[in-house]
PDB file of C-alpha atoms and ligand atoms in Angstrom:
ATOM      1  CA  PHE F 777      84.845  30.795 -39.391  1.00 46.00           C
ATOM      2  CA  LEU F 778      81.147  28.477 -40.212  1.00 48.00           C
ATOM      3  CA  GLU F 779      80.934  26.242 -43.373  1.00 51.00           C
ATOM      4  CA  GLU F 780      78.076  27.306 -45.255  1.00 51.00           C
ATOM      5  CA  GLU F 781      76.085  25.411 -47.354  1.00 52.00           C
ATOM      6  CA  ASP F 782      73.801  26.783 -50.605  1.00 53.00           C
ATOM      7  CA  GLY F 783      70.988  28.145 -48.405  1.00 56.00           C
ATOM      8  CA  GLY F 784      72.283  30.508 -45.914  1.00 75.00           C
ATOM      9  CA  SER F 785      71.991  28.703 -42.507  1.00 89.00           C
ATOM     10  CA  THR F 786      74.713  26.567 -41.310  1.00 91.00           C
ATOM     11  CA  ASN F 787      75.227  22.760 -40.376  1.00 94.00           C
ATOM     12  CA  SER F 788      76.644  24.172 -37.008  1.00 95.00           C
ATOM     13  CA  GLU F 789      73.181  25.997 -36.761  1.00 97.00           C
ATOM     14  CA  PHE F 790      71.184  23.070 -37.795  1.00 98.00           C
ATOM     15  CA  ASP F 791      73.181  21.486 -35.015  1.00 97.00           C
ATOM     16  CA  ASP F 792      72.513  24.055 -32.240  1.00 98.00           C
ATOM     17  CA  LEU F 793      69.105  23.339 -33.103  1.00 98.00           C
ATOM     18  CA  ASN F 794      68.940  20.003 -32.687  1.00 98.00           C
ATOM     19  CA  LYS F 795      70.648  19.979 -29.833  1.00 98.00           C
ATOM     20  CA  ARG F 796      68.285  22.438 -27.692  1.00 98.00           C
ATOM     21  CA  ILE F 797      65.003  20.150 -29.550  1.00 98.00           C
ATOM     22  CA  LEU F 798      66.930  16.957 -27.797  1.00 98.00           C
ATOM     23  CA  ALA F 799      67.586  18.509 -24.632  1.00 98.00           C
ATOM     24  CA  CYS F 800      63.837  20.104 -24.509  1.00 98.00           C
ATOM     25  CA  ARG F 801      61.878  19.498 -21.077  1.00 98.00           C
ATOM     26  CA  ARG F 802      59.333  22.034 -21.385  1.00 98.00           C
ATOM     27  CA  CYS F 803      56.301  20.148 -21.560  1.00 98.00           C
ATOM     28  CA  ASP F 804      55.521  16.105 -20.009  1.00 98.00           C
ATOM     29  CA  LEU F 805      55.939  14.266 -23.538  1.00 98.00           C
ATOM     30  CA  HIS F 806      59.814  14.218 -22.966  1.00 98.00           C
ATOM     31  CA  LEU F 807      58.987  12.088 -20.315  1.00 98.00           C
ATOM     32  CA  THR F 808      57.660   8.788 -22.380  1.00 98.00           C
ATOM     33  CA  VAL F 809      59.525   9.284 -25.406  1.00 98.00           C
ATOM     34  CA  THR F 810      62.453   6.759 -26.547  1.00 98.00           C
ATOM     35  CA  ASN F 811      63.717   8.619 -29.254  1.00 98.00           C
ATOM     36  CA  LYS F 812      62.414  12.862 -29.877  1.00 98.00           C
ATOM     37  CA  VAL F 813      61.896  13.426 -34.257  1.00 98.00           C
ATOM     38  CA  ILE F 814      63.365  16.138 -35.491  1.00 98.00           C
ATOM     39  CA  SER F 815      63.274  15.980 -39.730  1.00 98.00           C
ATOM     40  CA  LYS F 816      64.683  13.963 -42.750  1.00 98.00           C
ATOM     41  CA  GLY F 817      65.219  15.271 -45.916  1.00 98.00           C
ATOM     42  CA  SER F 818      67.568  18.487 -46.801  1.00 97.00           C
ATOM     43  CA  ASN F 819      68.639  21.310 -44.901  1.00 97.00           C
ATOM     44  CA  HIS F 820      67.907  23.383 -47.942  1.00 97.00           C
ATOM     45  CA  PRO F 821      64.668  22.313 -49.100  1.00 98.00           C
ATOM     46  CA  LYS F 822      62.306  24.002 -51.695  1.00 98.00           C
ATOM     47  CA  VAL F 823      59.748  22.496 -50.472  1.00 98.00           C
ATOM     48  CA  VAL F 824      59.352  21.516 -46.518  1.00 98.00           C
ATOM     49  CA  PHE F 825      56.053  19.241 -45.500  1.00 98.00           C
ATOM     50  CA  ILE F 826      54.668  19.739 -41.849  1.00 98.00           C
ATOM     51  CA  GLY F 827      53.302  16.721 -40.462  1.00 98.00           C
ATOM     52  CA  GLU F 828      51.271  16.321 -36.767  1.00 98.00           C
ATOM     53  CA  ALA F 829      53.477  14.491 -34.238  1.00 98.00           C
ATOM     54  CA  PRO F 830      55.531  11.247 -34.390  1.00 98.00           C
ATOM     55  CA  GLY F 831      53.800   7.900 -33.999  1.00 98.00           C
ATOM     56  CA  LYS F 832      55.160   4.338 -32.850  1.00 98.00           C
ATOM     57  CA  ASN F 833      57.240   4.045 -35.653  1.00 98.00           C
ATOM     58  CA  GLU F 834      58.719   7.384 -35.264  1.00 98.00           C
ATOM     59  CA  ASP F 835      59.313   7.403 -31.542  1.00 98.00           C
ATOM     60  CA  GLU F 836      61.308   3.948 -32.352  1.00 98.00           C
ATOM     61  CA  THR F 837      63.138   4.891 -34.710  1.00 98.00           C
ATOM     62  CA  GLY F 838      63.586   8.796 -34.487  1.00 98.00           C
ATOM     63  CA  VAL F 839      62.892   9.601 -38.200  1.00 98.00           C
ATOM     64  CA  PRO F 840      59.713  10.691 -39.390  1.00 98.00           C
ATOM     65  CA  PHE F 841      57.153   9.774 -41.516  1.00 98.00           C
ATOM     66  CA  CYS F 842      58.876   6.017 -41.406  1.00 98.00           C
ATOM     67  CA  GLY F 843      55.024   3.758 -40.860  1.00 96.00           C
ATOM     68  CA  ARG F 844      52.753   3.647 -42.803  1.00 95.00           C
ATOM     69  CA  ALA F 845      51.154   7.729 -43.210  1.00 96.00           C
ATOM     70  CA  GLY F 846      55.066   7.815 -44.218  1.00 97.00           C
ATOM     71  CA  LYS F 847      54.699   5.305 -46.974  1.00 96.00           C
ATOM     72  CA  LEU F 848      52.168   7.446 -48.539  1.00 95.00           C
ATOM     73  CA  LEU F 849      53.773  10.365 -48.171  1.00 97.00           C
ATOM     74  CA  ASP F 850      57.188   8.416 -49.547  1.00 96.00           C
ATOM     75  CA  LYS F 851      54.526   8.184 -52.534  1.00 96.00           C
ATOM     76  CA  MET F 852      53.520  11.619 -52.851  1.00 96.00           C
ATOM     77  CA  ILE F 853      57.128  12.928 -53.003  1.00 97.00           C
ATOM     78  CA  ASN F 854      57.627  10.534 -55.775  1.00 96.00           C
ATOM     79  CA  TYR F 855      54.478  11.713 -57.308  1.00 96.00           C
ATOM     80  CA  MET F 856      55.328  15.316 -57.443  1.00 97.00           C
ATOM     81  CA  GLU F 857      58.748  13.933 -59.387  1.00 96.00           C
ATOM     82  CA  MET F 858      60.811  16.072 -56.909  1.00 94.00           C
ATOM     83  CA  LYS F 859      64.844  15.486 -56.852  1.00 91.00           C
ATOM     84  CA  ASP F 860      65.830  14.159 -53.654  1.00 88.00           C
ATOM     85  CA  GLY F 861      67.599  17.502 -52.094  1.00 95.00           C
ATOM     86  CA  ASP F 862      64.424  19.830 -52.592  1.00 97.00           C
ATOM     87  CA  TRP F 863      62.411  18.433 -49.831  1.00 98.00           C
ATOM     88  CA  ALA F 864      62.338  18.200 -46.368  1.00 98.00           C
ATOM     89  CA  VAL F 865      59.560  16.886 -43.611  1.00 98.00           C
ATOM     90  CA  ILE F 866      58.960  17.775 -40.146  1.00 98.00           C
ATOM     91  CA  ASN F 867      56.545  17.568 -37.354  1.00 98.00           C
ATOM     92  CA  THR F 868      54.256  20.083 -35.100  1.00 98.00           C
ATOM     93  CA  LEU F 869      55.575  17.929 -32.499  1.00 98.00           C
ATOM     94  CA  LYS F 870      59.335  16.460 -31.902  1.00 99.00           C
ATOM     95  CA  CYS F 871      57.863  14.028 -29.580  1.00 99.00           C
ATOM     96  CA  ARG F 872      54.992  11.244 -29.236  1.00 98.00           C
ATOM     97  CA  PRO F 873      52.517  11.827 -27.842  1.00 98.00           C
ATOM     98  CA  PRO F 874      50.674   8.565 -25.237  1.00 98.00           C
ATOM     99  CA  GLU F 875      48.843   5.986 -27.935  1.00 97.00           C
ATOM    100  CA  ASN F 876      49.133   8.572 -30.386  1.00 96.00           C
ATOM    101  CA  ARG F 877      46.424  11.256 -29.175  1.00 98.00           C
ATOM    102  CA  THR F 878      45.968  14.494 -31.290  1.00 97.00           C
ATOM    103  CA  PRO F 879      48.825  17.510 -29.727  1.00 98.00           C
ATOM    104  CA  THR F 880      47.126  19.609 -27.065  1.00 98.00           C
ATOM    105  CA  THR F 881      46.927  23.421 -28.007  1.00 98.00           C
ATOM    106  CA  LYS F 882      48.883  23.981 -25.152  1.00 98.00           C
ATOM    107  CA  GLU F 883      51.724  21.133 -26.231  1.00 98.00           C
ATOM    108  CA  ILE F 884      51.539  22.724 -29.545  1.00 98.00           C
ATOM    109  CA  GLU F 885      52.227  26.274 -28.067  1.00 98.00           C
ATOM    110  CA  ILE F 886      55.705  24.752 -26.585  1.00 98.00           C
ATOM    111  CA  CYS F 887      56.338  23.038 -29.586  1.00 98.00           C
ATOM    112  CA  ARG F 888      56.012  25.902 -31.523  1.00 98.00           C
ATOM    113  CA  PRO F 889      58.944  28.215 -31.598  1.00 98.00           C
ATOM    114  CA  PHE F 890      61.683  24.654 -32.635  1.00 98.00           C
ATOM    115  CA  LEU F 891      59.377  24.210 -35.543  1.00 98.00           C
ATOM    116  CA  THR F 892      59.877  28.511 -36.300  1.00 98.00           C
ATOM    117  CA  GLU F 893      63.445  27.817 -35.982  1.00 98.00           C
ATOM    118  CA  GLN F 894      63.490  25.251 -38.850  1.00 98.00           C
ATOM    119  CA  LEU F 895      61.198  26.391 -41.074  1.00 98.00           C
ATOM    120  CA  HIS F 896      63.870  29.671 -40.549  1.00 97.00           C
ATOM    121  CA  LEU F 897      66.725  27.974 -41.454  1.00 98.00           C
ATOM    122  CA  MET F 898      66.020  25.368 -43.791  1.00 98.00           C
ATOM    123  CA  ASN F 899      64.227  28.939 -45.949  1.00 98.00           C
ATOM    124  CA  PRO F 900      62.218  26.788 -48.252  1.00 98.00           C
ATOM    125  CA  THR F 901      59.702  28.560 -51.583  1.00 98.00           C
ATOM    126  CA  VAL F 902      56.846  26.330 -50.545  1.00 98.00           C
ATOM    127  CA  ILE F 903      55.435  25.319 -46.993  1.00 98.00           C
ATOM    128  CA  ILE F 904      52.672  22.391 -47.648  1.00 98.00           C
ATOM    129  CA  LEU F 905      50.970  21.886 -44.203  1.00 98.00           C
ATOM    130  CA  LEU F 906      49.713  18.163 -43.647  1.00 97.00           C
ATOM    131  CA  GLY F 907      46.057  18.434 -42.011  1.00 96.00           C
ATOM    132  CA  ASN F 908      45.342  20.953 -39.314  1.00 96.00           C
ATOM    133  CA  THR F 909      47.041  20.416 -36.375  1.00 98.00           C
ATOM    134  CA  ALA F 910      50.163  21.351 -38.805  1.00 98.00           C
ATOM    135  CA  GLU F 911      47.735  24.710 -40.077  1.00 98.00           C
ATOM    136  CA  LYS F 912      46.723  25.678 -36.325  1.00 98.00           C
ATOM    137  CA  ALA F 913      51.013  25.564 -35.561  1.00 98.00           C
ATOM    138  CA  PHE F 914      51.952  27.387 -38.456  1.00 98.00           C
ATOM    139  CA  GLY F 915      49.179  30.025 -37.319  1.00 96.00           C
ATOM    140  CA  GLU F 916      48.102  31.178 -40.983  1.00 96.00           C
ATOM    141  CA  SER F 917      44.670  29.518 -41.552  1.00 94.00           C
ATOM    142  CA  VAL F 918      44.228  28.381 -45.566  1.00 96.00           C
ATOM    143  CA  GLY F 919      41.522  25.793 -47.000  1.00 93.00           C
ATOM    144  CA  TRP F 920      42.222  22.768 -48.726  1.00 90.00           C
ATOM    145  CA  GLY F 921      42.841  23.578 -52.363  1.00 82.00           C
ATOM    146  CA  GLU F 922      43.782  26.970 -51.964  1.00 89.00           C
ATOM    147  CA  LEU F 923      47.365  28.466 -52.529  1.00 95.00           C
ATOM    148  CA  LYS F 924      48.351  31.209 -50.483  1.00 97.00           C
ATOM    149  CA  LYS F 925      51.606  33.435 -50.183  1.00 97.00           C
ATOM    150  CA  THR F 926      52.442  34.054 -46.655  1.00 96.00           C
ATOM    151  CA  LYS F 927      53.438  37.359 -44.626  1.00 90.00           C
ATOM    152  CA  ASP F 928      57.168  36.776 -45.669  1.00 92.00           C
ATOM    153  CA  GLY F 929      56.230  35.568 -48.969  1.00 95.00           C
ATOM    154  CA  LYS F 930      56.366  31.808 -48.995  1.00 97.00           C
ATOM    155  CA  MET F 931      53.675  30.082 -51.026  1.00 98.00           C
ATOM    156  CA  LEU F 932      51.456  28.097 -48.664  1.00 98.00           C
ATOM    157  CA  LEU F 933      49.103  24.857 -49.398  1.00 98.00           C
ATOM    158  CA  LYS F 934      47.208  22.126 -47.369  1.00 97.00           C
ATOM    159  CA  ILE F 935      46.847  18.610 -48.177  1.00 96.00           C
ATOM    160  CA  PHE F 936      45.262  15.909 -46.740  1.00 95.00           C
ATOM    161  CA  HIS F 937      47.279  14.085 -43.872  1.00 96.00           C
ATOM    162  CA  PRO F 938      48.834  10.928 -45.528  1.00 95.00           C
ATOM    163  CA  ALA F 939      47.200   9.426 -42.488  1.00 93.00           C
ATOM    164  CA  ALA F 940      43.357  11.091 -43.540  1.00 92.00           C
ATOM    165  CA  MET F 941      44.595   8.992 -46.922  1.00 88.00           C
ATOM    166  CA  ILE F 942      44.476   5.684 -45.567  1.00 87.00           C
ATOM    167  CA  TYR F 943      41.106   6.132 -43.736  1.00 83.00           C
ATOM    168  CA  LYS F 944      39.406   7.283 -47.316  1.00 88.00           C
ATOM    169  CA  ARG F 945      41.603   6.115 -50.055  1.00 87.00           C
ATOM    170  CA  GLU F 946      39.291   7.904 -52.348  1.00 91.00           C
ATOM    171  CA  ARG F 947      41.307  11.314 -51.043  1.00 92.00           C
ATOM    172  CA  GLU F 948      44.525  10.066 -52.471  1.00 93.00           C
ATOM    173  CA  GLN F 949      42.846  10.704 -56.012  1.00 93.00           C
ATOM    174  CA  GLU F 950      41.693  14.590 -55.507  1.00 93.00           C
ATOM    175  CA  GLN F 951      44.669  14.430 -53.397  1.00 94.00           C
ATOM    176  CA  TYR F 952      47.168  14.242 -56.525  1.00 95.00           C
ATOM    177  CA  ALA F 953      45.049  15.870 -58.803  1.00 95.00           C
ATOM    178  CA  PHE F 954      45.669  18.967 -56.655  1.00 95.00           C
ATOM    179  CA  LEU F 955      49.287  18.362 -56.631  1.00 96.00           C
ATOM    180  CA  ASP F 956      49.503  18.623 -60.392  1.00 96.00           C
ATOM    181  CA  LYS F 957      47.543  21.548 -60.473  1.00 96.00           C
ATOM    182  CA  TYR F 958      50.804  23.248 -58.236  1.00 96.00           C
ATOM    183  CA  LYS F 959      53.118  21.205 -59.595  1.00 96.00           C
ATOM    184  CA  TYR F 960      55.027  24.203 -61.192  1.00 96.00           C
ATOM    185  CA  LEU F 961      55.985  25.831 -57.745  1.00 96.00           C
ATOM    186  CA  TRP F 962      58.503  23.005 -57.187  1.00 96.00           C
ATOM    187  CA  THR F 963      59.701  21.875 -60.682  1.00 93.00           C
ATOM    188  CA  GLU F 964      59.767  25.034 -62.269  1.00 85.00           C
TER     189      GLU F 964
HETATM  190  N1  URA E2492      52.429  11.094 -38.801  1.00 90.33           N
HETATM  191  C1  URA E2492      53.146  12.304 -38.328  1.00 90.33           C
HETATM  192  O1  URA E2492      52.313  13.198 -38.633  1.00 90.33           O
HETATM  193  N2  URA E2492      54.014  12.876 -38.292  1.00 90.33           N
HETATM  194  C2  URA E2492      54.527  11.321 -38.680  1.00 90.33           C
HETATM  195  O2  URA E2492      56.363  11.840 -38.652  1.00 90.33           O
HETATM  196  C3  URA E2492      54.269   9.872 -38.561  1.00 90.33           C
HETATM  197  C4  URA E2492      52.981  10.200 -38.941  1.00 90.33           C
END
């Protein structure tokens, strides 16, 4: 008998996946990390945000988006007026690339099965890609400002990665206007 939460997937299914992520040695990134970084937020969210890869702070704590970019993501989540159980944050890679370099195509491919499994267990209605690496990993292209329905019926959006807003602050207002437009997806 497995305990079951409202979303269908059981805690033991998440535990099993997380154990396999922690044990993964499929590429060399595991050699240089302090912690692997799996997820934060709900196991059964309406909205899943997909980032790129852990940075220095995330590597130190094991928590995604806990540094400077994370502050902007928190602000955005707050702006979106979602309840605590409504969202989750995961990354394309679970291991920090040295010096925060961009993940290689090979690393994205090697790590993709974990991303796919996380999305399958979480079964969100909305997937928000934070920038181009997440889009590449997810495998469906979507323009900025465009809402797309995936093959399995999920609503897909791509927005600026919070780190990209740090470099160009005017993007924050554009981002918020975009989120206003699609607010009905997570508030109704
Ligand atoms: N940037 C990301 O893409 N992910 C994190 O977890 C932190 C910063």
